[in-house]
Amino acid sequence: MGSGSSVNANYKYSLQKSENAFKAAVLIQRWYRRYVARLEMRRRCTWRIFQSIEYACEQDQIKLHNFFSYLMDHFTPSSSKERDFISRMFVSGESFKEAELEKYCDYESMEVPDSYTGPRLSFPLLPDHATALLEAFKQKQQLHARYVLNLLHETRKHLKQLPNISHVSTCYSEEVTVCGDLHGQLDDLFLIFYKNGLPSPSKSYVFNGDFVDRGKQSLEVLIILFTFLLIYPKEVHLNRGNHEDHMVNLRYGFTKEVMQKYKVHGKKILKMIQNVFCWLPLATLIDQKVLVIHGGISDTTDLDMLEKIQRNKPRPAQAPSMANRLEFSRWVRQTVQEQIEWCRRLVDISESESEELTYSSMVSLTDLDGPCWTRQEEWKQILDILWSDPMPQEGCTANTVRGGGCYFGPDVTGKILEKYNLQFLIRSHECKQEGYEFCHNRKVLTIFSASNYYEIGSNRGAYVKLGPDLVPHFVQYQANKTAHTLTMTQRISRVEESAFRALREKLFAHTSALISAFKAYDKDNTGRIALSNWATAVESVLHLGLPWRMLRPQLVPSTADGMLEYKSWLDDLAMEQRSQEHIQSSLLEVIYRNRSNLETIFRIIDRDHSGLISFEEFHQTWKLFSAHMNIELTDDGINDLVRSIDFNKDGNIDFNEFLEAFRLVKQSQ
């Protein structure tokens, strides 16, 4: 009896122990699932912040281009001097005549000194030249300007012979590798070649645009790609992206990078690159079954038209379809009015003082006839494939988030695939956390090759390999060594911190508009609003489409009564920014809100990319703005202004002095 009781007790104890262990395992599993779910929610919110800010900036860029184009065409019909000045600012490599460009970018007259220790190129190029370049760039060496211009000259000659749509076959090589955006990240390109092998007769590559901007080694990436293009013209194919564009490069860093690296010959290099970009093919067809394009398609995409377009011609302003002329006229009115209001807000001119634009100052509907609108239709084809993004919903709508191209649904994809007997599309243009992503029932594949695009640990890079069976095989990677040492939590926390820092800068940049929005909910002028109204007010100002209620705990301190002292909160944001920038608070908000636009305008005026603009250039620019933005500045007033901001009295205006001009005019108003 005693022995049986002991066994029974041990059994019950063992059973209880197992039950407790099982319960503990379930609790741990539940906790872990909640933990992973919270991490995923944080990751998605962070991702949306980065993308919303990025796309808003792209939208500003297109509006700015449209605004200047409109100034050229419509604001100054009677002033040839002002028209000529603005036209000169927009002269790019694509506008040069053949003989002029050859003479301007003459590389043969340049001597390479004996002291030069970098790589030397001779044409036609050989594989050893490419190897030497790769090693030189790994050692942070710089290619001499003579060889850069010579390479660009030969690349241009080759590209001019290519069709708009390149054709690649897997019959002549083991496989075709497709790479997405690189954005000047040389380490990613090195890693791709290390993992996948260098281009060769048995290893074909398609690089799907956006080679430059944002990264610090865009020029090196470009030089390597052009070198392999010339060595293996049948195996290396380059598509144009939306960043292979003169105006986009002014904003996103490539122009500045070239001028910093080549202070003497940088302007010539930029002119030649601008022209080379205009000759890049627009798409690639693999085995007549897979279409590779940078952005996407629309419901009007016509591959037959794309094949016949003169791709090197200067582009008109970004515009909607000409099919609906009233819609186009309204679009012109809206875009220009928005940019005018931006300029007015910059100097605090009230809306009551503004002069409403009339349809007589817009594009006449009768002017929409003629061959120039056929050109617009052709460019809409190009803009759609460079700027568009897929969406899960059916249909095709304007891409209002980026400001260019469209959103296309699975039905649009299906019709294009059926019409041209294609299996699927490969596109890039969007950063993806894993480096690639399928959508539209696996008929659209996005491939993105710049790892750590937003921040270290934010995303992997990837490339895709296609054999004769056209089944995609993906390779993912992280080019940054630090990213490999971070745990998932550390990675998300690091990226999240960077995203919220960028978002707080965005909020601070719109302080004045936010105060007005908050006051609409503060009827009694208490300086306080309900936290529930905060999200609505912020979205009404920033238009980023973010889940503000979910983000609120990271941005706004919680209070027991659910109220926010918004002026105190905005003061805290201002203190945070002032600790980073030692600039007067009166100017700081203006700079944060408009710095990208102002810096782009400054670079447009600074035609020689010296970092300085002359008094005459400054005078003409301000005369143009003052005449059409209702800013009352006489010639004498402009002269006084330019003298007052030339702090070092060198007879030129640098960017900081240019910003000071806006502060002074704002103050006087």
XYZ file of C-alpha atoms in Angstrom:
669
model
C 0.000 0.000 0.000
C 2.765 2.430 0.939
C 4.648 1.675 -2.230
C 1.523 2.158 -4.419
C 0.758 5.513 -2.819
C 4.309 6.696 -3.481
C 4.103 5.760 -7.170
C 0.746 7.455 -7.513
C 2.078 10.628 -5.881
C 5.112 10.672 -8.150
C 2.854 10.216 -11.174
C 0.634 13.130 -10.118
C 3.702 15.285 -9.469
C 5.152 14.392 -12.861
C 1.810 15.112 -14.555
C 1.505 18.442 -12.762
C 5.059 19.343 -13.743
C 4.370 18.520 -17.397
C 1.151 20.517 -17.302
C 2.959 23.509 -15.817
C 5.686 23.221 -18.442
C 3.056 23.090 -21.186
C 1.281 26.165 -19.798
C 4.604 27.993 -19.565
C 5.395 27.070 -23.164
C 1.993 28.375 -24.308
C 2.499 31.613 -22.369
C 5.982 32.069 -23.843
C 4.645 31.358 -27.324
C 1.825 33.874 -26.881
C 4.236 36.474 -25.529
C 6.650 35.880 -28.400
C 3.880 36.141 -30.992
C 2.702 39.437 -29.474
C 6.312 40.627 -29.337
C 6.905 39.768 -33.016
C 3.554 41.340 -33.957
C 4.508 44.570 -32.179
C 7.885 44.586 -33.943
C 6.170 44.063 -37.279
C 3.745 46.906 -36.570
C 6.668 49.191 -35.682
C 8.502 48.148 -38.848
C 5.498 48.877 -41.061
C 4.902 52.276 -39.482
C 8.567 53.159 -39.920
C 8.453 52.058 -43.542
C 5.408 54.221 -44.252
C 7.090 57.260 -42.708
C 10.165 56.914 -44.924
C 8.186 56.264 -48.100
C 5.682 59.058 -47.489
C 8.434 61.627 -46.944
C 10.411 60.334 -49.950
C 7.428 60.457 -52.317
C 6.340 63.892 -51.070
C 9.816 65.175 -51.957
C 9.556 63.663 -55.459
C 6.187 65.342 -55.877
C 7.736 68.702 -54.973
C 10.463 68.105 -57.554
C 7.975 67.559 -60.390
C 5.913 70.584 -59.347
C 9.036 72.721 -59.298
C 9.988 71.588 -62.807
C 6.462 72.299 -64.065
C 6.517 75.718 -62.447
C 9.743 76.789 -64.145
C 8.578 75.333 -67.450
C 5.392 77.352 -67.121
C 7.376 80.506 -66.382
C 9.315 79.978 -69.585
C 6.233 79.414 -71.706
C 3.549 81.657 -70.247
C 4.598 84.178 -67.625
C 6.931 86.366 -69.673
C 5.710 86.592 -73.250
C 6.723 90.225 -73.574
C 10.072 90.086 -71.801
C 12.637 88.377 -74.006
C 15.419 89.130 -71.497
C 13.676 87.300 -68.668
C 12.636 84.467 -70.990
C 16.207 84.054 -72.231
C 17.510 84.038 -68.662
C 15.162 81.273 -67.504
C 15.773 79.331 -70.726
C 19.544 79.493 -70.172
C 19.096 78.090 -66.679
C 17.405 75.015 -68.138
C 19.867 74.361 -70.961
C 21.108 70.810 -70.432
C 23.283 68.407 -72.341
C 20.318 67.204 -74.353
C 19.931 70.697 -75.870
C 23.487 70.870 -77.218
C 23.961 70.382 -80.932
C 26.223 67.502 -81.889
C 29.234 69.597 -82.899
C 28.835 71.946 -79.915
C 28.814 69.068 -77.434
C 31.861 67.427 -79.003
C 33.773 70.702 -78.896
C 32.667 71.590 -75.379
C 33.579 68.171 -73.952
C 36.852 67.783 -75.860
C 38.877 65.264 -73.864
C 41.774 64.960 -76.303
C 43.136 68.372 -75.305
C 43.439 67.289 -71.664
C 46.831 66.084 -70.494
C 47.222 63.383 -67.882
C 50.189 64.299 -65.640
C 52.954 61.805 -64.930
C 52.095 62.068 -61.239
C 48.678 60.486 -61.868
C 48.641 57.012 -60.280
C 45.046 55.994 -61.013
C 43.786 53.623 -63.713
C 44.354 54.489 -67.376
C 41.893 53.637 -70.137
C 42.478 53.019 -73.825
C 39.813 52.195 -76.371
C 38.451 49.766 -77.314
C 38.176 48.669 -73.703
C 39.256 45.236 -72.499
C 38.215 43.173 -69.427
C 41.505 44.148 -67.747
C 40.414 47.789 -67.827
C 37.253 46.908 -65.904
C 39.241 44.918 -63.339
C 41.640 47.829 -62.879
C 38.742 50.230 -62.339
C 37.129 47.970 -59.743
C 40.386 47.711 -57.798
C 41.054 51.449 -58.069
C 37.592 52.349 -56.735
C 37.993 49.891 -53.862
C 41.151 51.825 -52.965
C 39.203 55.139 -53.162
C 41.163 56.266 -56.232
C 39.656 58.642 -58.780
C 39.617 58.245 -62.559
C 41.169 61.184 -64.396
C 38.682 63.561 -66.053
C 40.148 62.836 -69.506
C 39.290 59.157 -69.203
C 35.846 59.937 -67.758
C 34.976 62.151 -70.730
C 36.456 59.650 -73.182
C 34.357 56.876 -71.628
C 31.214 59.009 -71.790
C 31.952 59.889 -75.414
C 32.260 56.204 -76.385
C 29.202 55.248 -74.301
C 27.137 57.887 -76.050
C 28.200 56.613 -79.472
C 27.177 53.074 -78.499
C 23.836 54.043 -76.927
C 22.788 56.055 -79.978
C 22.864 52.840 -82.005
C 20.555 50.957 -79.640
C 16.772 50.643 -79.989
C 14.386 52.017 -77.357
C 13.622 48.464 -76.211
C 16.592 46.084 -75.860
C 16.129 42.399 -76.611
C 17.902 39.733 -74.543
C 17.879 35.971 -75.016
C 18.760 33.284 -72.484
C 19.871 31.072 -75.390
C 23.259 32.780 -75.568
C 24.094 32.733 -71.864
C 23.443 30.487 -68.907
C 21.169 33.043 -67.280
C 20.208 36.714 -67.222
C 20.628 38.658 -63.965
C 18.344 41.647 -63.373
C 19.401 44.301 -60.825
C 17.210 47.098 -59.492
C 17.988 50.556 -58.116
C 21.598 51.049 -56.959
C 21.411 54.779 -56.129
C 25.141 55.361 -55.977
C 25.805 52.564 -53.455
C 29.048 51.127 -54.818
C 29.357 48.499 -52.087
C 26.119 46.917 -53.289
C 27.464 46.688 -56.845
C 30.719 45.157 -55.587
C 28.749 42.595 -53.576
C 26.573 41.669 -56.573
C 29.670 41.029 -58.675
C 31.307 39.086 -55.822
C 28.287 36.813 -55.362
C 27.146 36.505 -58.955
C 30.300 37.039 -60.981
C 31.416 39.804 -63.329
C 29.636 40.363 -66.650
C 30.987 38.020 -69.314
C 29.882 36.286 -72.519
C 28.199 33.640 -70.339
C 26.734 36.023 -67.740
C 24.322 38.693 -68.924
C 23.091 41.580 -66.793
C 20.176 44.018 -67.004
C 20.546 47.066 -64.731
C 17.092 48.548 -64.364
C 17.749 52.276 -63.860
C 18.327 54.658 -60.944
C 22.085 54.144 -60.939
C 22.709 57.573 -59.373
C 21.562 60.034 -56.645
C 21.342 59.712 -52.866
C 24.437 57.483 -52.542
C 27.929 58.990 -52.317
C 29.529 57.026 -55.185
C 27.073 57.473 -58.021
C 29.774 58.469 -60.511
C 31.857 55.364 -59.752
C 28.768 53.169 -60.218
C 28.084 54.863 -63.538
C 31.689 54.500 -64.735
C 31.730 50.766 -63.932
C 28.399 50.123 -65.660
C 29.407 52.071 -68.770
C 32.758 50.258 -68.876
C 31.140 46.819 -68.842
C 28.542 48.028 -71.362
C 31.325 48.829 -73.843
C 33.301 45.642 -73.158
C 30.246 43.346 -73.380
C 27.655 45.233 -75.457
C 25.591 42.067 -76.066
C 25.617 40.935 -72.449
C 25.164 44.186 -70.474
C 21.958 46.198 -70.823
C 21.025 49.456 -69.080
C 17.476 50.778 -68.724
C 16.732 54.393 -67.936
C 15.244 55.215 -64.527
C 13.486 58.337 -63.308
C 16.754 59.484 -61.665
C 18.644 59.494 -64.961
C 17.416 63.043 -65.379
C 19.155 66.432 -65.166
C 16.499 68.113 -63.011
C 16.211 65.196 -60.580
C 20.020 65.088 -60.202
C 20.013 68.752 -59.147
C 17.932 67.884 -56.088
C 19.119 64.436 -55.064
C 22.885 64.861 -54.984
C 24.466 63.556 -58.189
C 25.177 67.022 -59.622
C 26.790 68.081 -56.353
C 28.835 64.866 -56.164
C 30.322 65.325 -59.659
C 31.260 68.965 -59.003
C 32.935 68.081 -55.701
C 34.988 65.278 -57.261
C 35.912 67.139 -60.460
C 36.153 70.822 -59.593
C 37.898 71.787 -62.863
C 36.153 69.624 -65.441
C 32.962 68.771 -63.527
C 30.738 70.967 -65.657
C 31.869 69.231 -68.870
C 31.358 65.812 -67.309
C 27.841 66.758 -66.217
C 26.904 68.051 -69.672
C 28.042 64.828 -71.278
C 26.293 62.669 -68.668
C 23.055 64.580 -69.205
C 23.248 63.787 -72.892
C 24.168 60.137 -72.276
C 21.137 59.754 -69.988
C 18.889 60.911 -72.830
C 20.107 58.009 -74.979
C 19.573 55.214 -72.441
C 17.086 52.552 -73.633
C 13.658 52.607 -72.030
C 12.984 48.886 -71.520
C 14.333 45.373 -72.024
C 12.538 42.257 -73.283
C 13.890 38.884 -72.132
C 13.033 36.034 -74.521
C 10.093 38.130 -75.756
C 8.286 37.011 -72.568
C 9.502 39.172 -69.678
C 9.289 42.966 -69.876
C 11.805 44.842 -67.700
C 10.968 48.511 -67.077
C 11.976 50.857 -64.294
C 8.639 52.062 -62.931
C 5.559 50.443 -64.398
C 2.796 50.733 -66.969
C -0.523 52.467 -67.475
C -3.741 51.665 -69.299
C -2.357 53.592 -72.303
C 1.099 51.970 -72.429
C 1.890 51.120 -76.036
C 5.107 49.180 -76.642
C 4.871 49.819 -80.374
C 4.842 53.579 -79.740
C 7.676 53.263 -77.221
C 9.828 51.571 -79.837
C 9.384 54.516 -82.228
C 9.763 57.454 -79.813
C 12.787 59.738 -80.178
C 13.950 59.120 -76.642
C 16.721 61.749 -76.679
C 14.423 64.730 -77.235
C 14.025 67.289 -74.395
C 10.991 66.564 -72.310
C 8.006 68.862 -71.839
C 6.615 69.434 -68.365
C 5.028 66.431 -66.667
C 1.379 66.384 -67.601
C -1.740 64.226 -67.607
C -3.133 62.789 -70.801
C -3.983 65.190 -73.605
C -7.085 63.181 -74.353
C -9.070 65.333 -71.942
C -8.110 68.921 -72.741
C -10.171 70.502 -69.993
C -8.494 68.178 -67.482
C -5.087 69.214 -68.799
C -5.927 72.904 -68.547
C -7.138 72.423 -64.980
C -3.952 70.508 -64.181
C -1.780 73.381 -65.440
C -3.820 75.850 -63.411
C -3.583 73.762 -60.236
C 0.142 72.970 -60.472
C 1.220 76.521 -61.207
C -1.145 77.963 -58.584
C 0.304 75.592 -55.956
C 3.856 76.675 -56.746
C 2.852 80.363 -56.730
C 1.262 79.875 -53.329
C 4.463 78.187 -52.130
C 6.477 81.246 -53.185
C 3.960 83.587 -51.571
C 3.963 81.643 -48.323
C 7.739 81.769 -48.357
C 7.565 85.531 -47.962
C 4.290 85.570 -45.982
C 2.136 87.273 -48.618
C -1.457 86.800 -47.624
C -3.949 85.143 -49.908
C -6.038 88.303 -50.035
C -3.167 90.106 -51.712
C -2.792 87.447 -54.387
C -4.136 87.898 -57.837
C -6.269 84.984 -58.981
C -5.027 83.380 -62.171
C -7.543 83.486 -64.979
C -8.057 81.082 -67.812
C -6.759 83.768 -70.154
C -3.332 83.339 -68.500
C -3.548 79.585 -68.815
C -2.933 77.408 -71.822
C -5.515 78.232 -74.437
C -7.555 75.193 -75.289
C -7.092 75.985 -78.959
C -3.309 75.819 -78.424
C -3.557 72.157 -77.557
C -3.845 71.256 -81.230
C -0.833 70.464 -83.338
C 2.221 68.237 -83.324
C 3.546 69.431 -79.951
C 0.734 67.564 -78.199
C 1.686 64.408 -80.017
C 5.053 64.958 -78.351
C 3.259 65.255 -75.008
C 1.535 61.947 -75.656
C 4.866 60.326 -76.464
C 6.383 61.669 -73.280
C 3.443 60.456 -71.257
C 4.388 56.964 -72.432
C 7.936 57.473 -71.145
C 6.883 59.093 -67.879
C 4.451 56.257 -67.161
C 7.132 53.560 -67.468
C 9.648 55.615 -65.431
C 7.407 56.787 -62.574
C 4.426 54.412 -62.150
C 3.716 52.031 -59.258
C 1.424 48.971 -58.948
C -1.620 49.020 -56.672
C -3.806 46.152 -55.410
C -7.057 47.734 -56.638
C -8.340 47.437 -60.192
C -7.948 50.320 -62.628
C -5.438 53.041 -63.426
C -5.274 56.342 -61.546
C -2.914 59.306 -61.368
C 0.060 58.733 -59.059
C -0.647 61.746 -56.859
C 1.758 60.537 -54.149
C 4.848 60.769 -56.371
C 3.383 63.481 -58.582
C 4.192 61.598 -61.807
C 3.141 58.456 -63.638
C 0.175 56.429 -62.418
C -1.005 53.618 -60.163
C -1.900 50.523 -62.189
C -3.999 47.613 -60.995
C -3.910 43.867 -61.750
C -6.443 44.288 -64.563
C -4.105 46.731 -66.339
C -1.219 44.291 -65.891
C -3.324 41.445 -67.265
C -4.313 43.372 -70.389
C -0.715 44.355 -71.190
C 0.530 40.792 -70.686
C -2.213 39.412 -72.900
C -1.797 42.071 -75.596
C 1.952 41.474 -75.996
C 1.986 37.765 -75.071
C 4.150 38.292 -71.969
C 4.525 36.097 -68.874
C 5.278 38.787 -66.279
C 6.794 42.221 -65.664
C 9.954 43.088 -63.736
C 10.199 46.608 -62.368
C 12.160 48.481 -59.675
C 11.524 52.067 -58.434
C 10.299 51.071 -54.929
C 12.386 50.024 -51.945
C 11.258 46.665 -50.546
C 12.271 45.320 -47.136
C 13.393 41.950 -48.515
C 14.820 43.444 -51.709
C 12.028 42.021 -53.871
C 8.258 41.575 -53.835
C 5.595 39.994 -56.047
C 2.165 41.486 -56.623
C -0.724 41.153 -59.097
C -0.863 37.357 -58.699
C 2.918 37.102 -59.162
C 2.676 38.830 -62.544
C 4.598 41.922 -61.375
C 7.968 41.574 -59.659
C 9.669 44.512 -57.939
C 13.448 44.171 -57.566
C 15.497 46.670 -55.518
C 19.277 46.321 -55.213
C 20.291 49.143 -52.821
C 20.496 47.603 -49.343
C 20.168 49.799 -46.213
C 18.461 52.380 -48.396
C 16.748 54.420 -45.680
C 19.019 53.511 -42.777
C 21.426 50.744 -41.769
C 19.281 47.658 -41.317
C 16.210 49.086 -43.055
C 16.180 46.647 -45.986
C 18.047 43.980 -47.869
C 19.165 44.364 -51.449
C 18.383 41.689 -54.024
C 18.831 40.650 -57.628
C 16.959 38.049 -59.671
C 18.342 35.418 -62.050
C 16.361 34.028 -64.980
C 17.294 30.895 -66.911
C 15.712 29.548 -70.114
C 12.670 28.417 -68.082
C 12.213 32.077 -66.934
C 11.651 30.958 -63.335
C 12.920 33.716 -60.986
C 15.688 32.841 -58.528
C 16.478 35.501 -55.930
C 19.678 36.381 -54.109
C 19.429 38.719 -51.098
C 22.237 40.513 -49.289
C 23.296 43.203 -46.835
C 26.292 45.241 -48.003
C 26.859 46.919 -44.634
C 28.791 44.864 -42.065
C 27.119 46.611 -39.115
C 23.701 45.406 -40.274
C 24.824 41.773 -39.833
C 25.640 42.322 -36.144
C 22.271 43.841 -35.217
C 19.414 41.815 -33.768
C 15.937 42.283 -35.208
C 14.978 44.529 -32.282
C 18.126 46.637 -32.616
C 17.616 46.952 -36.352
C 14.002 48.088 -36.045
C 14.831 50.477 -33.183
C 17.651 52.068 -35.160
C 15.539 52.530 -38.284
C 12.563 53.711 -36.219
C 14.665 56.372 -34.504
C 15.844 57.686 -37.876
C 12.300 57.725 -39.273
C 10.832 59.652 -36.339
C 13.709 62.129 -36.477
C 12.857 62.827 -40.122
C 9.178 63.096 -39.257
C 9.809 65.566 -36.420
C 11.820 67.705 -38.860
C 8.838 67.614 -41.213
C 6.476 68.658 -38.424
C 8.755 71.502 -37.345
C 9.024 72.707 -40.935
C 5.261 73.289 -40.959
C 4.969 74.962 -37.546
C 3.018 77.987 -38.771
C 0.507 75.911 -40.714
C 0.094 73.491 -37.799
C -0.681 76.342 -35.408
C -3.434 77.527 -37.752
C -4.821 73.996 -38.015
C -4.760 73.524 -34.221
C -6.500 76.853 -33.651
C -9.429 75.596 -35.702
C -10.004 73.071 -32.884
C -9.192 75.592 -30.146
C -12.219 77.860 -30.365
C -11.602 79.459 -26.940
C -7.893 80.188 -27.560
C -6.799 78.048 -24.606
C -3.644 76.874 -26.345
C -4.874 73.303 -25.872
C -6.562 70.766 -28.145
C -7.842 67.245 -27.613
C -5.330 64.545 -28.536
C -8.080 62.982 -30.647
C -8.047 66.101 -32.877
C -4.258 66.238 -33.152
C -4.029 63.513 -35.792
C -6.694 65.080 -38.012
C -5.068 68.502 -37.824
C -1.578 67.176 -38.610
C -2.752 65.202 -41.652
C -4.646 68.235 -42.972
C -1.308 70.088 -43.103
C 1.251 67.436 -44.090
C -0.888 65.235 -46.397
C 1.411 62.238 -45.870
C -1.333 59.658 -45.412
C 0.255 58.277 -42.239
C -1.533 56.502 -39.331
C -1.076 59.484 -37.029
C -3.086 58.019 -34.142
C -0.772 55.009 -34.087
C 2.308 57.256 -34.321
C 1.096 59.753 -31.724
C 2.687 58.103 -28.642
C 6.124 58.522 -30.268
C 5.530 62.176 -31.139
C 3.278 63.666 -28.472
C 3.498 63.299 -24.671
C 0.473 61.605 -23.143
C -1.590 63.546 -20.597
C -4.109 62.474 -17.990
C -6.867 64.725 -19.341
C -6.255 63.836 -23.006
C -5.341 67.418 -23.948
C -2.231 68.772 -25.665
C -0.630 72.167 -25.117
C 0.254 72.502 -28.778
C 2.378 75.651 -28.543
C 4.570 74.062 -25.893
C 4.836 70.898 -28.018
C 5.893 72.931 -31.078
C 8.401 74.852 -28.936
C 9.965 71.523 -27.942
C 10.251 70.566 -31.622
C 11.898 73.905 -32.338
C 14.395 73.418 -29.486
C 15.320 70.014 -30.883
C 16.018 71.433 -34.349
C 17.836 74.514 -33.025
C 20.198 72.236 -31.124
C 21.210 70.764 -34.496
C 21.277 73.968 -36.553
C 22.737 77.181 -35.179
C 20.465 79.422 -37.257
C 18.008 82.139 -36.264
C 14.628 80.638 -35.371
C 12.861 83.080 -37.717
C 14.684 81.529 -40.667
C 14.924 77.953 -39.474
C 11.316 76.940 -40.143
C 11.474 78.414 -43.657
C 14.694 76.505 -44.359
C 13.379 73.164 -43.108
C 10.137 73.513 -45.060
C 11.652 74.703 -48.328
C 15.329 73.770 -48.300
C 15.083 71.147 -51.070
C 13.159 73.490 -53.359
C 15.439 76.437 -52.606
C 18.584 74.376 -53.072
C 17.281 73.078 -56.407
C 16.447 76.621 -57.546
C 19.901 77.771 -56.474
C 21.575 74.979 -58.463
C 19.466 75.810 -61.516
C 20.610 79.430 -61.362
C 24.195 78.338 -60.641
C 24.780 77.123 -64.196
C 28.529 76.585 -63.787
C 27.944 74.598 -60.545
C 30.522 76.678 -58.712
C 28.406 77.043 -55.584
C 28.082 80.768 -56.329
C 25.689 82.893 -58.371
C 26.518 86.311 -59.740
C 24.747 89.546 -58.816
C 23.261 89.637 -62.335
C 21.858 86.098 -62.048
C 20.437 86.888 -58.631
C 18.963 90.162 -59.901
C 17.224 88.510 -62.866
C 15.836 85.695 -60.722
C 14.372 88.019 -58.122
C 13.025 90.343 -60.781
C 11.197 87.405 -62.329
C 9.784 86.215 -58.997
C 8.832 89.700 -57.813
C 7.036 90.444 -61.083
C 4.888 87.349 -60.940
C 4.565 86.548 -57.224
C 3.256 89.998 -56.215
C 6.436 90.711 -54.241
C 6.973 94.445 -54.477
C 10.689 94.858 -55.145
C 12.036 97.528 -57.460
C 15.365 97.296 -59.280
C 16.902 99.483 -56.575
C 15.321 97.291 -53.912
C 16.796 94.153 -55.478
C 20.211 95.828 -55.688
C 19.999 96.813 -52.016
C 18.940 93.262 -51.146
C 21.825 91.623 -53.012
C 24.379 93.943 -51.391
C 22.980 93.317 -47.917
C 23.204 89.519 -48.174
C 26.720 89.466 -49.701
C 28.277 89.101 -46.261
C 31.856 88.476 -47.375
C 31.656 91.165 -50.105
C 33.106 88.887 -52.799
C 30.593 89.958 -55.443
C 28.855 86.545 -55.482
C 26.019 84.890 -53.597
C 26.447 81.464 -51.983
C 23.587 79.246 -50.842
C 23.442 80.527 -47.248
C 23.341 84.105 -48.525
C 20.596 83.056 -50.951
C 18.547 81.750 -48.000
C 19.115 85.036 -46.183
C 17.414 86.869 -49.066
C 14.181 84.991 -48.383
C 14.394 85.836 -44.682
C 14.904 89.537 -45.364
C 12.019 89.732 -47.823
C 9.817 87.793 -45.407
C 10.794 90.230 -42.638
C 10.077 93.302 -44.774
C 6.658 91.954 -45.735
